[in-house]
mmCIF file of C-alpha atoms in Angstrom:
data_model
loop_
_atom_site.group_PDB
_atom_site.id
_atom_site.type_symbol
_atom_site.label_atom_id
_atom_site.label_comp_id
_atom_site.label_asym_id
_atom_site.label_seq_id
_atom_site.Cartn_x
_atom_site.Cartn_y
_atom_site.Cartn_z
ATOM 1 C CA UNK J 7 -26.404 13.426 19.917
ATOM 2 C CA UNK J 8 -24.404 13.644 16.690
ATOM 3 C CA UNK J 9 -21.856 15.838 18.458
ATOM 4 C CA UNK J 10 -21.581 13.377 21.365
ATOM 5 C CA UNK J 11 -21.100 10.347 19.109
ATOM 6 C CA UNK J 12 -18.702 12.214 16.826
ATOM 7 C CA UNK J 13 -16.590 13.318 19.788
ATOM 8 C CA UNK J 14 -16.501 9.751 21.105
ATOM 9 C CA UNK J 15 -15.385 8.456 17.697
ATOM 10 C CA UNK J 16 -12.635 11.057 17.432
ATOM 11 C CA UNK J 17 -11.631 10.492 21.043
ATOM 12 C CA UNK J 18 -10.966 6.805 20.371
ATOM 13 C CA UNK J 19 -9.253 7.439 17.028
ATOM 14 C CA UNK J 20 -6.941 10.148 18.349
ATOM 15 C CA UNK J 21 -6.168 8.063 21.439
ATOM 16 C CA UNK J 22 -3.888 5.937 19.239
ATOM 17 C CA UNK J 23 -1.841 9.068 18.575
ATOM 18 C CA UNK J 24 -1.922 9.845 22.309
ATOM 19 C CA UNK J 25 -0.557 6.357 23.035
ATOM 20 C CA UNK J 26 2.350 7.119 20.710
ATOM 21 C CA UNK J 27 3.075 10.371 22.518
ATOM 22 C CA UNK J 28 2.760 8.581 25.860
ATOM 23 C CA UNK J 29 5.492 6.145 24.782
ATOM 24 C CA UNK J 30 8.004 8.880 23.956
ATOM 25 C CA UNK J 31 6.920 11.430 26.567
ATOM 26 C CA UNK J 32 6.354 9.175 29.582
ATOM 27 C CA UNK J 33 7.947 5.765 28.976
ATOM 28 C CA UNK J 34 11.077 6.812 27.072
ATOM 29 C CA UNK J 35 11.152 10.241 28.747
ATOM 30 C CA UNK J 36 12.137 12.023 25.521
ATOM 31 C CA UNK J 37 10.395 15.150 24.163
ATOM 32 C CA UNK J 38 9.816 14.031 20.564
ATOM 33 C CA UNK J 39 8.632 16.799 18.242
ATOM 34 C CA UNK J 40 8.407 14.525 15.201
ATOM 35 C CA UNK J 41 4.696 14.092 15.950
ATOM 36 C CA UNK J 42 3.251 16.700 13.587
ATOM 37 C CA UNK J 43 5.315 15.434 10.665
ATOM 38 C CA UNK J 44 4.761 11.715 11.283
ATOM 39 C CA UNK J 45 1.001 12.202 11.785
ATOM 40 C CA UNK J 46 0.731 13.890 8.397
ATOM 41 C CA UNK J 47 3.094 11.303 6.874
ATOM 42 C CA UNK J 48 0.700 8.533 7.892
ATOM 43 C CA UNK J 49 -2.235 10.603 6.701
ATOM 44 C CA UNK J 50 -0.601 11.129 3.295
ATOM 45 C CA UNK J 51 0.461 7.496 2.844
ATOM 46 C CA UNK J 52 -2.971 6.215 3.835
ATOM 47 C CA UNK J 53 -4.819 8.645 1.560
ATOM 48 C CA UNK J 54 -2.748 7.813 -1.528
ATOM 49 C CA UNK J 55 -3.072 4.046 -1.085
ATOM 50 C CA UNK J 56 -6.779 4.345 -0.242
ATOM 51 C CA UNK J 57 -7.346 6.468 -3.331
ATOM 52 C CA UNK J 58 -5.684 3.666 -5.301
ATOM 53 C CA UNK J 59 -8.288 1.253 -3.908
ATOM 54 C CA UNK J 60 -6.327 -0.295 -1.033
ATOM 55 C CA UNK J 61 -7.636 1.075 2.323
ATOM 56 C CA UNK J 62 -6.184 -1.774 4.421
ATOM 57 C CA UNK J 63 -2.831 -1.412 2.696
ATOM 58 C CA UNK J 64 -3.129 2.301 3.382
ATOM 59 C CA UNK J 65 -3.129 1.652 7.128
ATOM 60 C CA UNK J 66 -0.122 -0.658 6.788
ATOM 61 C CA UNK J 67 1.604 2.055 4.768
ATOM 62 C CA UNK J 68 0.824 4.593 7.494
ATOM 63 C CA UNK J 69 2.407 2.318 10.112
ATOM 64 C CA UNK J 70 5.524 1.882 7.997
ATOM 65 C CA UNK J 71 5.749 5.606 7.296
ATOM 66 C CA UNK J 72 5.586 6.467 10.991
ATOM 67 C CA UNK J 73 8.159 3.843 11.913
ATOM 68 C CA UNK J 74 10.503 5.257 9.265
ATOM 69 C CA UNK J 75 10.036 8.811 10.549
ATOM 70 C CA UNK J 76 10.712 7.706 14.122
ATOM 71 C CA UNK J 77 13.844 5.802 13.117
ATOM 72 C CA UNK J 78 15.196 8.918 11.366
ATOM 73 C CA UNK J 79 14.670 10.971 14.526
ATOM 74 C CA UNK J 80 16.289 8.206 16.569
ATOM 75 C CA UNK J 81 19.269 8.115 14.191
ATOM 76 C CA UNK J 82 19.763 11.870 14.502
ATOM 77 C CA UNK J 83 19.632 11.631 18.294
ATOM 78 C CA UNK J 84 21.794 8.568 18.839
ATOM 79 C CA UNK J 85 24.273 8.472 15.960
ATOM 80 C CA UNK J 86 24.747 12.176 15.263
ATOM 81 C CA UNK J 87 24.332 13.323 18.886
ATOM 82 C CA UNK J 88 21.740 15.939 17.968
ATOM 83 C CA UNK J 89 19.582 17.180 20.846
ATOM 84 C CA UNK J 90 16.243 15.291 20.979
ATOM 85 C CA UNK J 91 14.165 18.451 20.558
ATOM 86 C CA UNK J 92 16.216 19.648 17.594
ATOM 87 C CA UNK J 93 16.244 16.166 16.039
ATOM 88 C CA UNK J 94 12.449 16.081 16.150
ATOM 89 C CA UNK J 95 12.202 19.542 14.634
ATOM 90 C CA UNK J 96 14.580 18.601 11.809
ATOM 91 C CA UNK J 97 12.626 15.452 10.969
ATOM 92 C CA UNK J 98 9.311 17.280 11.175
ATOM 93 C CA UNK J 99 10.558 20.034 8.854
ATOM 94 C CA UNK J 100 11.903 17.558 6.316
ATOM 95 C CA UNK J 101 8.667 15.567 6.386
ATOM 96 C CA UNK J 102 6.671 18.567 5.174
ATOM 97 C CA UNK J 103 8.297 18.317 1.755
ATOM 98 C CA UNK J 104 8.149 14.517 1.774
ATOM 99 C CA UNK J 105 4.438 14.604 2.598
ATOM 100 C CA UNK J 106 3.794 16.933 -0.324
ATOM 101 C CA UNK J 107 5.764 14.575 -2.553
ATOM 102 C CA UNK J 108 3.723 11.573 -1.350
ATOM 103 C CA UNK J 109 0.505 13.482 -2.044
ATOM 104 C CA UNK J 110 1.647 14.228 -5.582
ATOM 105 C CA UNK J 111 2.423 17.873 -4.925
ATOM 106 C CA UNK J 112 -1.180 18.607 -3.896
ATOM 107 C CA UNK J 113 -1.977 20.134 -0.532
ATOM 108 C CA UNK J 114 -5.027 17.885 -0.111
ATOM 109 C CA UNK J 115 -6.375 14.565 -1.391
ATOM 110 C CA UNK J 116 -10.058 13.621 -1.394
ATOM 111 C CA UNK J 117 -11.362 10.113 -0.677
ATOM 112 C CA UNK J 118 -15.071 10.825 -1.050
ATOM 113 C CA UNK J 119 -15.674 8.241 -3.774
ATOM 114 C CA UNK J 120 -13.315 5.598 -2.432
ATOM 115 C CA UNK J 121 -13.765 2.687 -0.067
ATOM 116 C CA UNK J 122 -12.271 3.137 3.388
ATOM 117 C CA UNK J 123 -11.926 0.871 6.400
ATOM 118 C CA UNK J 124 -15.180 2.406 7.658
ATOM 119 C CA UNK J 125 -17.184 1.750 4.477
ATOM 120 C CA UNK J 126 -15.793 -1.795 4.386
ATOM 121 C CA UNK J 127 -17.169 -2.308 7.888
ATOM 122 C CA UNK J 128 -20.572 -1.146 6.663
ATOM 123 C CA UNK J 129 -20.415 -3.636 3.797
ATOM 124 C CA UNK J 130 -19.634 -6.477 6.192
ATOM 125 C CA UNK J 131 -22.355 -5.353 8.639
ATOM 126 C CA UNK J 132 -24.986 -3.627 6.433
ATOM 127 C CA UNK J 133 -27.526 -3.514 9.276
ATOM 128 C CA UNK J 134 -25.391 -0.997 11.200
ATOM 129 C CA UNK J 135 -25.698 2.755 10.950
ATOM 130 C CA UNK J 136 -22.739 4.738 9.674
ATOM 131 C CA UNK J 137 -22.006 6.229 13.123
ATOM 132 C CA UNK J 138 -22.068 2.842 14.842
ATOM 133 C CA UNK J 139 -19.760 1.353 12.206
ATOM 134 C CA UNK J 140 -17.270 4.192 12.664
ATOM 135 C CA UNK J 141 -17.365 3.789 16.437
ATOM 136 C CA UNK J 142 -16.813 0.025 16.218
ATOM 137 C CA UNK J 143 -13.807 0.466 13.907
ATOM 138 C CA UNK J 144 -12.362 3.128 16.225
ATOM 139 C CA UNK J 145 -12.800 1.021 19.365
ATOM 140 C CA UNK J 146 -11.447 -2.109 17.652
ATOM 141 C CA UNK J 147 -8.354 -0.227 16.454
ATOM 142 C CA UNK J 148 -7.671 1.157 19.936
ATOM 143 C CA UNK J 149 -8.141 -2.223 21.635
ATOM 144 C CA UNK J 150 -5.828 -3.990 19.176
ATOM 145 C CA UNK J 151 -3.099 -1.333 19.464
ATOM 146 C CA UNK J 152 -3.351 -1.219 23.271
ATOM 147 C CA UNK J 153 -3.147 -4.997 23.643
ATOM 148 C CA UNK J 154 -0.179 -5.227 21.264
ATOM 149 C CA UNK J 155 1.661 -2.434 23.073
ATOM 150 C CA UNK J 156 0.973 -3.947 26.478
ATOM 151 C CA UNK J 157 2.280 -7.336 25.366
ATOM 152 C CA UNK J 158 5.320 -5.775 23.695
ATOM 153 C CA UNK J 159 6.337 -3.722 26.720
ATOM 154 C CA UNK J 160 6.370 -6.876 28.819
ATOM 155 C CA UNK J 161 8.971 -8.503 26.562
ATOM 156 C CA UNK J 162 12.690 -8.159 27.217
ATOM 157 C CA UNK J 163 12.990 -5.434 24.577
ATOM 158 C CA UNK J 164 9.984 -3.602 25.974
ATOM 159 C CA UNK J 165 11.380 -3.789 29.488
ATOM 160 C CA UNK J 166 14.693 -2.439 28.162
ATOM 161 C CA UNK J 167 12.837 0.553 26.702
ATOM 162 C CA UNK J 168 11.103 1.202 30.013
ATOM 163 C CA UNK J 169 14.387 0.882 31.888
ATOM 164 C CA UNK J 170 16.076 3.266 29.437
ATOM 165 C CA UNK J 171 13.432 5.868 30.159
ATOM 166 C CA UNK J 172 14.051 5.480 33.890
ATOM 167 C CA UNK J 173 17.848 5.384 33.856
ATOM 168 C CA UNK J 174 19.750 5.170 30.564
ATOM 169 C CA UNK J 175 23.164 5.008 32.284
ATOM 170 C CA UNK J 176 22.149 1.961 34.298
ATOM 171 C CA UNK J 177 20.872 0.214 31.171
ATOM 172 C CA UNK J 178 24.080 1.044 29.323
ATOM 173 C CA UNK J 179 26.082 -0.427 32.214
ATOM 174 C CA UNK J 180 24.086 -3.642 31.773
ATOM 175 C CA UNK J 181 25.570 -4.058 28.263
ATOM 176 C CA UNK J 182 22.280 -3.140 26.521
ATOM 177 C CA UNK J 183 22.511 -1.095 23.324
ATOM 178 C CA UNK J 184 20.728 2.058 24.476
ATOM 179 C CA UNK J 185 20.923 3.684 21.034
ATOM 180 C CA UNK J 186 19.132 0.758 19.393
ATOM 181 C CA UNK J 187 16.530 0.716 22.160
ATOM 182 C CA UNK J 188 15.785 4.413 21.685
ATOM 183 C CA UNK J 189 15.453 3.995 17.926
ATOM 184 C CA UNK J 190 13.008 1.117 18.357
ATOM 185 C CA UNK J 191 10.944 3.061 20.899
ATOM 186 C CA UNK J 192 10.767 6.169 18.706
ATOM 187 C CA UNK J 193 9.824 4.032 15.710
ATOM 188 C CA UNK J 194 6.971 2.417 17.648
ATOM 189 C CA UNK J 195 5.841 5.771 19.027
ATOM 190 C CA UNK J 196 5.685 7.420 15.609
ATOM 191 C CA UNK J 197 4.177 4.302 14.015
ATOM 192 C CA UNK J 198 1.206 4.701 16.395
ATOM 193 C CA UNK J 199 0.988 8.413 15.593
ATOM 194 C CA UNK J 200 1.108 7.830 11.826
ATOM 195 C CA UNK J 201 -1.391 4.966 12.093
ATOM 196 C CA UNK J 202 -3.758 7.397 13.781
ATOM 197 C CA UNK J 203 -3.191 9.813 10.896
ATOM 198 C CA UNK J 204 -4.017 7.049 8.447
ATOM 199 C CA UNK J 205 -7.285 6.293 10.246
ATOM 200 C CA UNK J 206 -8.204 9.973 10.432
ATOM 201 C CA UNK J 207 -7.658 10.376 6.678
ATOM 202 C CA UNK J 208 -10.114 7.554 6.010
ATOM 203 C CA UNK J 209 -12.501 8.744 8.720
ATOM 204 C CA UNK J 210 -12.817 12.267 7.304
ATOM 205 C CA UNK J 211 -12.434 11.114 3.660
ATOM 206 C CA UNK J 212 -9.682 13.582 2.861
ATOM 207 C CA UNK J 213 -6.095 14.380 3.700
ATOM 208 C CA UNK J 214 -4.670 17.867 4.126
ATOM 209 C CA UNK J 215 -1.011 18.811 4.412
ATOM 210 C CA UNK J 216 -1.762 20.977 7.465
ATOM 211 C CA UNK J 217 -3.735 18.318 9.367
ATOM 212 C CA UNK J 218 -0.866 17.707 11.784
ATOM 213 C CA UNK J 219 -0.448 21.322 12.887
ATOM 214 C CA UNK J 220 -0.881 21.537 16.656
ATOM 215 C CA UNK J 221 -1.386 17.771 17.041
ATOM 216 C CA UNK J 222 1.436 17.530 19.579
ATOM 217 C CA UNK J 223 -0.371 19.925 21.922
ATOM 218 C CA UNK J 224 -3.541 17.858 21.527
ATOM 219 C CA UNK J 225 -1.634 14.702 22.446
ATOM 220 C CA UNK J 226 0.082 16.239 25.455
ATOM 221 C CA UNK J 227 -3.202 17.687 26.692
ATOM 222 C CA UNK J 228 -4.819 14.256 26.455
ATOM 223 C CA UNK J 229 -1.927 12.547 28.284
ATOM 224 C CA UNK J 230 -1.989 15.074 31.106
ATOM 225 C CA UNK J 231 -5.780 15.069 31.423
ATOM 226 C CA UNK J 232 -5.752 11.272 31.645
ATOM 227 C CA UNK J 233 -3.064 11.342 34.331
ATOM 228 C CA UNK J 234 -5.176 13.787 36.325
ATOM 229 C CA UNK J 235 -7.765 10.997 36.642
ATOM 230 C CA UNK J 236 -5.479 7.983 37.071
ATOM 231 C CA UNK J 237 -2.105 9.365 38.167
ATOM 232 C CA UNK J 238 1.215 7.596 37.475
ATOM 233 C CA UNK J 239 0.664 3.889 38.023
ATOM 234 C CA UNK J 240 1.262 0.713 36.028
ATOM 235 C CA UNK J 241 1.870 0.558 32.286
ATOM 236 C CA UNK J 242 -1.631 -0.694 31.499
ATOM 237 C CA UNK J 243 -3.199 2.041 33.634
ATOM 238 C CA UNK J 244 -1.001 4.545 31.799
ATOM 239 C CA UNK J 245 -2.346 3.396 28.440
ATOM 240 C CA UNK J 246 -5.932 3.487 29.715
ATOM 241 C CA UNK J 247 -5.385 6.986 31.110
ATOM 242 C CA UNK J 248 -4.120 8.129 27.689
ATOM 243 C CA UNK J 249 -7.272 6.777 26.016
ATOM 244 C CA UNK J 250 -9.584 8.329 28.609
ATOM 245 C CA UNK J 251 -7.692 11.615 28.379
ATOM 246 C CA UNK J 252 -8.166 11.686 24.616
ATOM 247 C CA UNK J 253 -11.924 11.137 24.941
ATOM 248 C CA UNK J 254 -12.289 13.742 27.711
ATOM 249 C CA UNK J 255 -10.259 16.236 25.678
ATOM 250 C CA UNK J 256 -12.563 15.771 22.676
ATOM 251 C CA UNK J 257 -15.616 16.408 24.837
ATOM 252 C CA UNK J 258 -13.999 19.530 26.292
ATOM 253 C CA UNK J 259 -13.372 20.836 22.777
ATOM 254 C CA UNK J 260 -16.902 19.870 21.705
ATOM 255 C CA UNK J 261 -18.340 21.711 24.719
ATOM 256 C CA UNK J 262 -16.258 24.795 23.943
ATOM 257 C CA UNK J 263 -17.411 24.891 20.307
ATOM 258 C CA UNK J 264 -21.033 24.034 21.098
ATOM 259 C CA UNK J 265 -21.348 26.801 23.697
ATOM 260 C CA UNK J 266 -20.358 29.464 21.128
ATOM 261 C CA UNK J 267 -18.066 30.957 23.763
ATOM 262 C CA UNK J 268 -15.106 30.770 21.399
ATOM 263 C CA UNK J 269 -14.800 30.934 17.608
ATOM 264 C CA UNK J 270 -13.363 27.903 15.805
ATOM 265 C CA UNK J 271 -9.975 29.539 15.281
ATOM 266 C CA UNK J 272 -9.455 29.688 19.074
ATOM 267 C CA UNK J 273 -9.275 25.885 19.477
ATOM 268 C CA UNK J 274 -5.463 25.746 19.352
ATOM 269 C CA UNK J 275 -5.244 28.434 22.028
ATOM 270 C CA UNK J 276 -7.747 26.536 24.176
ATOM 271 C CA UNK J 277 -5.627 23.390 23.809
ATOM 272 C CA UNK J 278 -2.488 25.291 24.824
ATOM 273 C CA UNK J 279 -4.244 26.730 27.879
ATOM 274 C CA UNK J 280 -5.484 23.268 28.908
ATOM 275 C CA UNK J 281 -1.942 21.874 28.696
ATOM 276 C CA UNK J 282 -0.527 24.859 30.624
ATOM 277 C CA UNK J 283 -3.056 24.489 33.436
ATOM 278 C CA UNK J 284 -2.553 20.731 33.644
ATOM 279 C CA UNK J 285 1.230 21.106 33.763
ATOM 280 C CA UNK J 286 0.995 23.838 36.387
ATOM 281 C CA UNK J 287 -1.256 21.870 38.759
ATOM 282 C CA UNK J 288 1.520 19.608 40.203
ATOM 283 C CA UNK J 289 3.778 22.608 40.840
ATOM 284 C CA UNK J 290 0.911 24.475 42.512
ATOM 285 C CA UNK J 291 0.166 21.445 44.720
ATOM 286 C CA UNK J 292 3.819 21.207 45.788
ATOM 287 C CA UNK J 293 3.937 24.930 46.565
ATOM 288 C CA UNK J 294 0.741 24.724 48.620
ATOM 289 C CA UNK J 295 2.114 21.714 50.530
ATOM 290 C CA UNK J 296 5.377 23.555 51.252
ATOM 291 C CA UNK J 297 3.484 26.642 52.412
ATOM 292 C CA UNK J 298 1.375 24.446 54.688
ATOM 293 C CA UNK J 299 4.489 22.877 56.195
ATOM 294 C CA UNK J 300 6.010 26.294 56.786
ATOM 295 C CA UNK J 301 2.866 27.540 58.520
ATOM 296 C CA UNK J 302 2.711 24.426 60.714
ATOM 297 C CA UNK J 303 6.387 24.817 61.541
ATOM 298 C CA UNK J 304 5.910 28.444 62.538
ATOM 299 C CA UNK J 305 2.958 27.518 64.764
ATOM 300 C CA UNK J 306 4.971 24.764 66.473
ATOM 301 C CA UNK J 307 7.931 27.064 67.022
ATOM 302 C CA UNK J 308 5.658 29.723 68.563
ATOM 303 C CA UNK J 309 3.949 27.108 70.716
ATOM 304 C CA UNK J 310 7.325 25.840 71.954
ATOM 305 C CA UNK J 311 8.222 29.296 73.152
#
């Protein structure tokens, strides 16, 4: 039961990061590799401010840190004409040193004796158990972020971002500043990712410089798993699919670790395999459909003779 509840908590918390990846990967249609750096940036900012006695300010700091990281990546892409993949790698690499600087040169920061957003919830609702309080905070955070994103992407700026992801040349021809739109979208995307990092730091009561390693694969796996259930539909359905994908992914990982089939150090490989299979499924379906058409065509041609 503890494993089930813990996986559900993590599924909701990490779904905020998945929403950020969904924005860049699906809506903006840009492969942004800033994720690992911005996640840890939010984690570091949140841990330092929480250790100073300001957990709520820590989450605000995480949001600001992610937005800053995303704007740097956007600047490299739009103003310096650096390839999106390389721009993300450059920002991610630079953030490693910045994250260490934020954490005071230490590779980890503990929050065991400090108040967090989760302990504050327990103080407000003392009749709740610790697990229930953590789940409520996680669900509340996801609902708030999802509603805000949904409302934003229905504004003129949000619609411009969606249109840029579909056809940047058309948007540019409409006299919209595509560079500014991309920078805003990447800032929002990485703000969500860093906010998730800030929540995770307070959830686990510590921050580690290597916490973001492999987080991009986790996010992509969750996005693709969610789309396997819901497909490509409306924006709101896309956000819901990202959240569901994150929860399902956490239960898959929990099942893999609980079954003792794989040691703990194999989790990254399992994540990579999940992403590979999910990405390969559409291509396999297309190939099977083409093969079916060829077979039907050959039968018809033989029958005509």
